[in-house]
Amino acid sequence: MSSKKYELGIAFSGGGAKGAAHCGAIQALNEFGIKPDVVSGTSAGSMVAAFYSAGFKPKEMIDMFLKMNFFKDIVTPSKPTGGLFDSTPLLEIIEEKMPYTNIEDLPIPTYIVASDMDHGKPKVFSKGKIAPRLVASCSIPIVFNPMVINGVHYIDGGVFQNLPIPAIRNMCKKVMAFSVRRMEPEAYKDNLLYTATRAYSMMFMSNIMADSKLADIYIELNTDGCSVYDISNIPELFRRGYSDACAALEAAGYERKFPAEEIEFPPMEELRPLKTHDWFIKKRLKRLEEELA
């Protein structure tokens, strides 16, 4: 008899707005009749994992993200100390939208990965209030203030474990992992903003490359050309995630159980103003660079 607790676990990587591709992948999983016994997530992947576990359909998650007002619902600009933004609004909207209070109440066992700044190690949450732990997992260094839980400061789980396979590997007979991050070639820019963001991306990719080897099925979703901060690309990312996941599942020997569902999104003209979110973050980071010069 196997000592593994679960048949199938699914891990969702971090990647900011690129996490919308995970929703497309979940749409593919649904159509192939695949349902995990346990899920794990880091950063944007933790949001997807938790709301997926709570019973949200992929389109419902996308609609929720698109309806969020960046400056009202997600962040509040703050004086640069631990980060450029206070994520209290995000905490409040998660509490409003999430129908469960504690992680252990979720229908599918869920593991949320954050990084413990005080002790310099990864932290895997499987119990406790959902909202603050999701915010902790999503607190990108410099961009967001660290999240304090029980006196400990937490930042983005991607610092140690951007592809959270280790969080569930020992419990599962099979682990399927979805990643929305990969390094795209870029021309070097001689400024603080570029150096910091590129270095973080390299750090995240480094642990993804190592941990991806632990998966039985590793699926990389194409998010090339999309920013981690620009949510105007969400519909396109959903479509890419769906297409890539369908192809990978077929290649792995899975067969479709249900016909493809027609998914529609608002016209791009209505989404263009969302690009100001990406612009505003870059502006704030540029101002910090000038202050430090």
Short mmCIF file of C-alpha atoms in Angstrom, two decimals:
data_model
loop_
_atom_site.label_atom_id
_atom_site.label_comp_id
_atom_site.label_asym_id
_atom_site.label_seq_id
_atom_site.Cartn_x
_atom_site.Cartn_y
_atom_site.Cartn_z
CA MET A 1 0.00 0.00 0.00
CA SER A 2 1.28 3.45 -0.92
CA SER A 3 2.11 5.81 1.93
CA LYS A 4 1.13 8.80 -0.20
CA LYS A 5 -1.92 10.63 1.12
CA TYR A 6 -3.14 12.03 -2.21
CA GLU A 7 -3.37 10.65 -5.75
CA LEU A 8 -2.87 13.97 -7.58
CA GLY A 9 -1.53 17.31 -6.43
CA ILE A 10 -1.33 20.44 -8.58
CA ALA A 11 1.12 23.30 -7.99
CA PHE A 12 0.62 26.81 -9.40
CA SER A 13 3.62 29.14 -9.73
CA GLY A 14 3.86 32.81 -8.95
CA GLY A 15 3.98 35.43 -11.69
CA GLY A 16 1.79 38.45 -10.92
CA ALA A 17 -0.78 39.22 -13.62
CA LYS A 18 0.66 36.34 -15.64
CA GLY A 19 -1.17 34.09 -13.17
CA ALA A 20 -4.27 34.56 -15.34
CA ALA A 21 -2.79 31.83 -17.53
CA HIS A 22 -3.37 29.44 -14.62
CA CYS A 23 -7.10 30.09 -14.95
CA GLY A 24 -6.92 29.00 -18.58
CA ALA A 25 -5.06 25.87 -17.48
CA ILE A 26 -7.79 25.10 -14.94
CA GLN A 27 -10.38 25.45 -17.70
CA ALA A 28 -8.44 22.79 -19.60
CA LEU A 29 -8.26 20.56 -16.50
CA ASN A 30 -12.03 20.81 -16.11
CA GLU A 31 -12.65 19.87 -19.72
CA PHE A 32 -10.29 16.90 -19.41
CA GLY A 33 -12.07 15.79 -16.25
CA ILE A 34 -8.99 16.24 -14.05
CA LYS A 35 -9.51 17.30 -10.45
CA PRO A 36 -6.68 17.44 -7.90
CA ASP A 37 -6.86 16.02 -4.39
CA VAL A 38 -4.62 18.82 -3.10
CA VAL A 39 -3.29 22.12 -4.47
CA SER A 40 -0.44 24.48 -3.68
CA GLY A 41 0.29 28.00 -4.82
CA THR A 42 2.83 30.77 -4.61
CA SER A 43 2.02 34.47 -5.04
CA ALA A 44 -0.50 34.81 -7.90
CA GLY A 45 -0.61 31.02 -7.95
CA SER A 46 -1.74 31.01 -4.33
CA MET A 47 -4.68 33.26 -5.23
CA VAL A 48 -5.66 30.94 -8.07
CA ALA A 49 -5.22 27.81 -5.92
CA ALA A 50 -7.31 29.18 -3.05
CA PHE A 51 -10.20 30.46 -5.17
CA TYR A 52 -10.12 27.28 -7.27
CA SER A 53 -10.33 25.24 -4.08
CA ALA A 54 -13.20 27.45 -2.90
CA GLY A 55 -15.22 26.41 -5.97
CA PHE A 56 -14.72 29.40 -8.28
CA LYS A 57 -14.85 28.61 -11.98
CA PRO A 58 -11.97 29.91 -14.13
CA LYS A 59 -14.18 32.52 -15.82
CA GLU A 60 -15.45 33.69 -12.43
CA MET A 61 -11.88 34.21 -11.24
CA ILE A 62 -11.00 36.16 -14.38
CA ASP A 63 -14.12 38.33 -14.07
CA MET A 64 -13.26 39.05 -10.42
CA PHE A 65 -9.71 40.12 -11.28
CA LEU A 66 -10.86 42.30 -14.20
CA LYS A 67 -13.43 44.09 -12.05
CA MET A 68 -10.89 45.02 -9.39
CA ASN A 69 -9.90 48.68 -9.29
CA PHE A 70 -6.12 48.66 -8.86
CA PHE A 71 -5.87 51.82 -6.74
CA LYS A 72 -9.05 51.17 -4.73
CA ASP A 73 -9.18 47.39 -4.37
CA ILE A 74 -5.58 46.21 -4.52
CA VAL A 75 -3.11 48.78 -3.18
CA THR A 76 -2.71 52.08 -1.37
CA PRO A 77 0.42 54.14 -2.18
CA SER A 78 2.54 54.54 0.93
CA LYS A 79 5.75 56.27 1.96
CA PRO A 80 8.54 53.94 0.83
CA THR A 81 9.68 51.94 3.87
CA GLY A 82 9.31 48.19 3.48
CA GLY A 83 7.57 48.63 0.14
CA LEU A 84 5.98 51.14 -2.24
CA PHE A 85 2.40 50.01 -1.56
CA ASP A 86 0.23 49.04 1.37
CA SER A 87 -1.74 45.92 0.43
CA THR A 88 -4.51 46.38 3.02
CA PRO A 89 -7.13 46.94 0.26
CA LEU A 90 -6.20 43.57 -1.28
CA LEU A 91 -6.59 41.93 2.11
CA GLU A 92 -10.07 43.41 2.47
CA ILE A 93 -11.25 42.40 -1.00
CA ILE A 94 -10.07 38.81 -0.47
CA GLU A 95 -12.04 38.70 2.76
CA GLU A 96 -15.07 40.04 0.88
CA LYS A 97 -14.86 37.66 -2.10
CA MET A 98 -13.62 34.48 -0.42
CA PRO A 99 -16.54 32.40 0.98
CA TYR A 100 -14.27 30.65 3.50
CA THR A 101 -12.33 32.14 6.42
CA ASN A 102 -9.63 29.57 7.16
CA ILE A 103 -7.41 27.54 4.84
CA GLU A 104 -8.41 24.30 6.52
CA ASP A 105 -12.06 25.01 5.65
CA LEU A 106 -11.43 24.94 1.89
CA PRO A 107 -12.99 21.94 0.08
CA ILE A 108 -9.66 20.98 -1.53
CA PRO A 109 -6.67 20.87 0.85
CA THR A 110 -4.61 23.95 0.03
CA TYR A 111 -1.01 24.92 0.76
CA ILE A 112 0.05 28.57 0.47
CA VAL A 113 3.76 29.41 0.22
CA ALA A 114 5.30 32.63 1.54
CA SER A 115 8.83 33.67 2.54
CA ASP A 116 9.68 34.30 6.20
CA MET A 117 11.92 37.38 6.22
CA ASP A 118 12.73 37.20 9.91
CA HIS A 119 14.10 33.66 9.80
CA GLY A 120 15.18 33.51 6.16
CA LYS A 121 13.21 30.44 5.10
CA PRO A 122 10.10 29.40 3.16
CA LYS A 123 6.83 29.10 5.04
CA VAL A 124 4.02 26.79 3.95
CA PHE A 125 0.61 27.67 5.35
CA SER A 126 -2.04 24.95 5.52
CA LYS A 127 -4.05 26.43 8.38
CA GLY A 128 -5.10 29.89 9.56
CA LYS A 129 -6.95 32.80 8.02
CA ILE A 130 -6.84 32.75 4.24
CA ALA A 131 -6.70 36.47 3.39
CA PRO A 132 -3.53 37.52 5.25
CA ARG A 133 -1.70 34.40 4.10
CA LEU A 134 -2.59 35.03 0.47
CA VAL A 135 -1.40 38.63 0.81
CA ALA A 136 1.82 37.38 2.43
CA SER A 137 2.42 35.04 -0.49
CA CYS A 138 1.76 37.88 -2.98
CA SER A 139 3.89 40.58 -1.31
CA ILE A 140 6.46 41.18 -4.04
CA PRO A 141 9.66 42.60 -2.48
CA ILE A 142 10.00 46.40 -2.75
CA VAL A 143 6.59 46.71 -4.45
CA PHE A 144 4.53 45.71 -1.38
CA ASN A 145 5.10 46.11 2.33
CA PRO A 146 5.78 42.78 4.06
CA MET A 147 2.71 41.11 5.59
CA VAL A 148 2.95 40.62 9.35
CA ILE A 149 1.36 37.45 10.75
CA ASN A 150 1.80 36.60 14.42
CA GLY A 151 4.70 39.04 14.62
CA VAL A 152 6.59 37.55 11.65
CA HIS A 153 7.24 39.48 8.42
CA TYR A 154 6.42 37.64 5.20
CA ILE A 155 7.06 38.46 1.55
CA ASP A 156 6.45 36.78 -1.81
CA GLY A 157 6.83 33.01 -1.62
CA GLY A 158 8.70 33.07 -4.92
CA VAL A 159 11.89 34.16 -3.16
CA PHE A 160 12.38 30.55 -2.04
CA GLN A 161 9.74 28.50 -3.80
CA ASN A 162 8.13 30.10 -6.84
CA LEU A 163 6.97 26.70 -8.08
CA PRO A 164 5.52 25.16 -4.88
CA ILE A 165 6.02 21.48 -5.67
CA PRO A 166 8.06 20.82 -2.47
CA ALA A 167 5.06 21.93 -0.40
CA ILE A 168 3.06 18.88 -1.53
CA ARG A 169 5.52 16.46 -3.19
CA ASN A 170 5.83 14.02 -0.29
CA MET A 171 2.05 13.72 0.06
CA CYS A 172 1.25 12.91 -3.57
CA LYS A 173 1.63 9.93 -5.87
CA LYS A 174 1.64 12.33 -8.81
CA VAL A 175 2.30 16.06 -9.00
CA MET A 176 1.36 18.25 -11.95
CA ALA A 177 2.88 21.74 -11.96
CA PHE A 178 2.06 24.84 -13.96
CA SER A 179 4.57 27.67 -14.37
CA VAL A 180 3.88 31.10 -15.85
CA ARG A 181 7.42 32.42 -15.46
CA ARG A 182 10.37 32.09 -17.79
CA MET A 183 13.29 34.37 -18.61
CA GLU A 184 12.92 36.37 -21.79
CA PRO A 185 16.03 37.96 -23.36
CA GLU A 186 16.28 41.67 -22.58
CA ALA A 187 18.71 44.42 -23.51
CA TYR A 188 20.65 45.59 -20.44
CA LYS A 189 19.51 48.89 -18.93
CA ASP A 190 21.85 50.81 -16.66
CA ASN A 191 19.42 51.78 -13.89
CA LEU A 192 18.31 50.60 -10.45
CA LEU A 193 14.79 49.62 -11.50
CA TYR A 194 15.99 47.30 -14.26
CA THR A 195 18.70 45.73 -12.11
CA ALA A 196 16.33 45.04 -9.20
CA THR A 197 13.44 43.62 -11.23
CA ARG A 198 15.71 41.55 -13.50
CA ALA A 199 17.60 40.15 -10.50
CA TYR A 200 14.34 39.12 -8.80
CA SER A 201 13.16 37.43 -11.98
CA MET A 202 16.43 35.51 -12.23
CA MET A 203 16.15 34.44 -8.60
CA PHE A 204 12.57 33.22 -9.09
CA MET A 205 13.54 31.35 -12.26
CA SER A 206 16.47 29.70 -10.53
CA ASN A 207 14.30 27.94 -7.97
CA ILE A 208 11.64 27.13 -10.60
CA MET A 209 14.26 25.32 -12.69
CA ALA A 210 15.36 23.28 -9.67
CA ASP A 211 11.90 22.43 -8.36
CA SER A 212 10.38 21.67 -11.77
CA LYS A 213 12.39 18.43 -11.76
CA LEU A 214 10.25 17.22 -8.84
CA ALA A 215 7.07 17.22 -10.94
CA ASP A 216 5.70 14.18 -12.72
CA ILE A 217 4.13 16.53 -15.26
CA TYR A 218 5.61 20.01 -15.67
CA ILE A 219 3.72 22.42 -17.92
CA GLU A 220 5.17 25.81 -18.84
CA LEU A 221 2.52 28.28 -19.99
CA ASN A 222 3.53 30.88 -22.57
CA THR A 223 3.38 34.36 -21.04
CA ASP A 224 6.08 35.95 -23.22
CA GLY A 225 5.66 39.68 -23.78
CA CYS A 226 3.31 40.14 -20.82
CA SER A 227 4.18 42.12 -17.70
CA VAL A 228 3.63 40.78 -14.19
CA TYR A 229 1.89 44.09 -13.39
CA ASP A 230 -0.24 44.68 -16.51
CA ILE A 231 -3.69 43.12 -16.10
CA SER A 232 -4.93 44.30 -19.49
CA ASN A 233 -3.38 41.10 -20.89
CA ILE A 234 -5.52 38.83 -18.71
CA PRO A 235 -7.87 37.61 -21.51
CA GLU A 236 -4.92 36.79 -23.78
CA LEU A 237 -3.11 35.03 -20.93
CA PHE A 238 -6.22 32.97 -20.19
CA ARG A 239 -6.37 31.82 -23.82
CA ARG A 240 -2.66 30.98 -23.91
CA GLY A 241 -2.87 29.04 -20.63
CA TYR A 242 -5.85 27.09 -21.92
CA SER A 243 -4.23 26.27 -25.26
CA ASP A 244 -0.87 25.27 -23.76
CA ALA A 245 -2.49 23.14 -21.05
CA CYS A 246 -4.73 21.33 -23.54
CA ALA A 247 -1.74 20.48 -25.71
CA ALA A 248 0.36 19.34 -22.75
CA LEU A 249 -2.42 17.18 -21.29
CA GLU A 250 -2.98 15.48 -24.63
CA ALA A 251 0.76 14.87 -24.96
CA ALA A 252 0.73 13.32 -21.46
CA GLY A 253 -1.95 10.85 -22.53
CA TYR A 254 -5.07 12.47 -21.08
CA GLU A 255 -8.29 12.51 -23.09
CA ARG A 256 -10.88 15.25 -23.24
CA LYS A 257 -14.07 14.42 -21.30
CA PHE A 258 -16.13 17.50 -22.09
CA PRO A 259 -16.43 19.75 -25.16
CA ALA A 260 -14.58 23.05 -25.24
CA GLU A 261 -16.53 25.85 -23.55
CA GLU A 262 -16.87 29.18 -25.33
CA ILE A 263 -15.35 31.86 -23.09
CA GLU A 264 -15.89 35.55 -23.88
CA PHE A 265 -14.21 38.61 -22.41
CA PRO A 266 -14.83 42.37 -22.63
CA PRO A 267 -13.48 44.08 -25.80
CA MET A 268 -9.84 45.15 -25.56
CA GLU A 269 -10.90 48.80 -25.82
CA GLU A 270 -12.52 48.49 -22.40
CA LEU A 271 -9.38 46.94 -20.92
CA ARG A 272 -6.77 49.39 -22.23
CA PRO A 273 -7.05 51.75 -19.21
CA LEU A 274 -5.85 48.87 -17.03
CA LYS A 275 -2.35 49.35 -18.46
CA THR A 276 -2.03 52.40 -16.22
CA HIS A 277 -1.46 49.97 -13.32
CA ASP A 278 1.78 48.82 -14.90
CA TRP A 279 2.73 52.42 -15.67
CA PHE A 280 2.00 53.60 -12.13
CA ILE A 281 4.14 50.92 -10.50
CA LYS A 282 7.03 51.73 -12.81
CA LYS A 283 6.62 55.43 -12.01
CA ARG A 284 6.76 54.75 -8.26
CA LEU A 285 9.83 52.54 -8.67
CA LYS A 286 11.49 55.21 -10.81
CA ARG A 287 10.84 57.81 -8.09
CA LEU A 288 12.43 55.51 -5.51
CA GLU A 289 15.44 55.07 -7.79
CA GLU A 290 15.84 58.87 -8.01
CA GLU A 291 15.58 59.21 -4.21
CA LEU A 292 18.31 56.62 -3.72
CA ALA A 293 20.61 58.13 -6.36
#
